[in-house]
Amino acid sequence: MDFSGRTDIIEQIEQCFLMQGGRILVLYGEKGLGKTKLLLQLANRYESIYYHAVPASEFQQAGLFLRRLGEPRRQPDAGAVYHTVFTALTEQYKQPKILFMIDEAEHILKAGEQFTSALRILLNHGYSDTDFVVLLSCSSLSFVANSLGKRLGGCAAMISGIHKLRALSFAQTCVYLEGRTVEENFLAYALLGGNPHLLSAAQAYHTAKQLICGLFLDRTGMLHDYGFAALAGELREFGVYATILYTIACGKGKLNEIHLATGFSRAKISVYLKNLMELDLIEKVYSYGAGPRDDSQKGLYRISYPAVDFWYRFLYADQSMLSNEDPEAFYDRMIAPNLPAFMERAYARVAAQALTEGRIFRPGHIVRCEEWYGKSGEIPVVAITQQGDAIPIFVYCETKPLVTQDTEWYAFSCKKARLSSKNMLIFTEGIHDGAVDDYAHVMPLFSLFSKKIG
């Protein structure tokens, strides 16, 4: 299947192979999205060399590279270690065009400047007449955001494209987890996001209780320490970042709320939030049509990755109980009562995808989806049409029936947001009071993903 962002990088490589001269392409994204799989697939399509870098000194890395080239007895020159590597490389690969792929390239770039010095010579035909298309793949988002250009030095001018591999959409998740029901796929998507590596681990679980107990609550579960692992190796002052993530997971998303809950200064929090945003761990949310005098909230922060959000919301503060309590008992007491509220955000995200993918209106009618957060309510999806109209979209995930009082509250939120409730659309999988149809259009969401579109 095709991951988001994958087609772009393939097209860019094809263009580079049609042009003369050396080029650098950068591919990045969180671990588990399939970057290595993509690189190995590219290795079957082009004349190529693939190397997976590891944390090591420059001299050690060069020795491992020579080992990869089948020359373990060849020793790097201590003063120009990659000169030895690239000499061996060009001796073996003499084709006019070569795809040179380095996985986890941040490990090479962080170690020193000898790699980029030799790479510049390689791209300028200093070792041979071969044109090299160099594909650098990185999993460290903070490195790409803060250090990549500086580490590449003069080679940065030779970058032809920087591509981010993104998580799967819900429709792509349903294809990836084929053979399961849409409801089961939604459960996995809501708790794990569109990360293929995490989704693969969900294949054996069919209920929320099974998945959460098996992956999160069991001491041997793959995601038992996921909240801590998400920060490890990327950030210093681990405890400060964990405190901020927990505060946001608990629903305190404004800068002043985080300040009051943690005691950290606003200036300090702003720096830490910036670092978390560079890692894509959090995002800043802006309300649709927010003005200086309306009811909307400005500048809300929330956790981007569902698995991280879930871990900090339900596991972070209760490690002591979790260590001494049966996982199923912990789930029944601490998670099950609050799970529907957690699932609402994922349901709204899937609804926005259904709208922009043309599963409800004709393709192209909805150009984008935004959100509105008010001081006394919220509209989880505001669908913007080609004509510039805004359609308020609500999601209802409660087990009790949807009734007219709910729609009246939604209409109140529309008034606060200065939106017409005339075309209000409500998604719910449950039953609803017949009178609700007089106030809004009501439809199930999951059925839209049971059939192909287009």
PDB file of C-alpha atoms in Angstrom, residues 47-49 86-98 127-132:
ATOM      1  CA  GLU A  47      21.158   0.691  -8.969  1.00  0.00           C
ATOM      2  CA  SER A  48      21.786   1.393  -5.319  1.00  0.00           C
ATOM      3  CA  ILE A  49      23.768   0.951  -2.127  1.00  0.00           C
ATOM      4  CA  PHE A  86      34.047   6.523  -0.840  1.00  0.00           C
ATOM      5  CA  THR A  87      37.120   5.322  -2.687  1.00  0.00           C
ATOM      6  CA  ALA A  88      36.024   1.730  -2.031  1.00  0.00           C
ATOM      7  CA  LEU A  89      32.447   2.644  -2.931  1.00  0.00           C
ATOM      8  CA  THR A  90      33.339   4.095  -6.338  1.00  0.00           C
ATOM      9  CA  GLU A  91      35.630   1.184  -7.078  1.00  0.00           C
ATOM     10  CA  GLN A  92      32.686  -1.192  -6.716  1.00  0.00           C
ATOM     11  CA  TYR A  93      29.885   0.899  -8.252  1.00  0.00           C
ATOM     12  CA  LYS A  94      30.758   2.241 -11.698  1.00  0.00           C
ATOM     13  CA  GLN A  95      27.276   2.787 -13.179  1.00  0.00           C
ATOM     14  CA  PRO A  96      26.439   6.282 -14.537  1.00  0.00           C
ATOM     15  CA  LYS A  97      23.836   6.871 -11.775  1.00  0.00           C
ATOM     16  CA  ILE A  98      23.678   5.368  -8.289  1.00  0.00           C
ATOM     17  CA  TYR A 127      36.089  10.166  -6.736  1.00  0.00           C
ATOM     18  CA  SER A 128      34.555   9.108 -10.057  1.00  0.00           C
ATOM     19  CA  ASP A 129      32.295  10.308 -12.900  1.00  0.00           C
ATOM     20  CA  THR A 130      29.273   8.563 -11.380  1.00  0.00           C
ATOM     21  CA  ASP A 131      26.315  10.769 -10.430  1.00  0.00           C
ATOM     22  CA  PHE A 132      25.103   9.916  -6.919  1.00  0.00           C
TER      23      PHE A 132
END
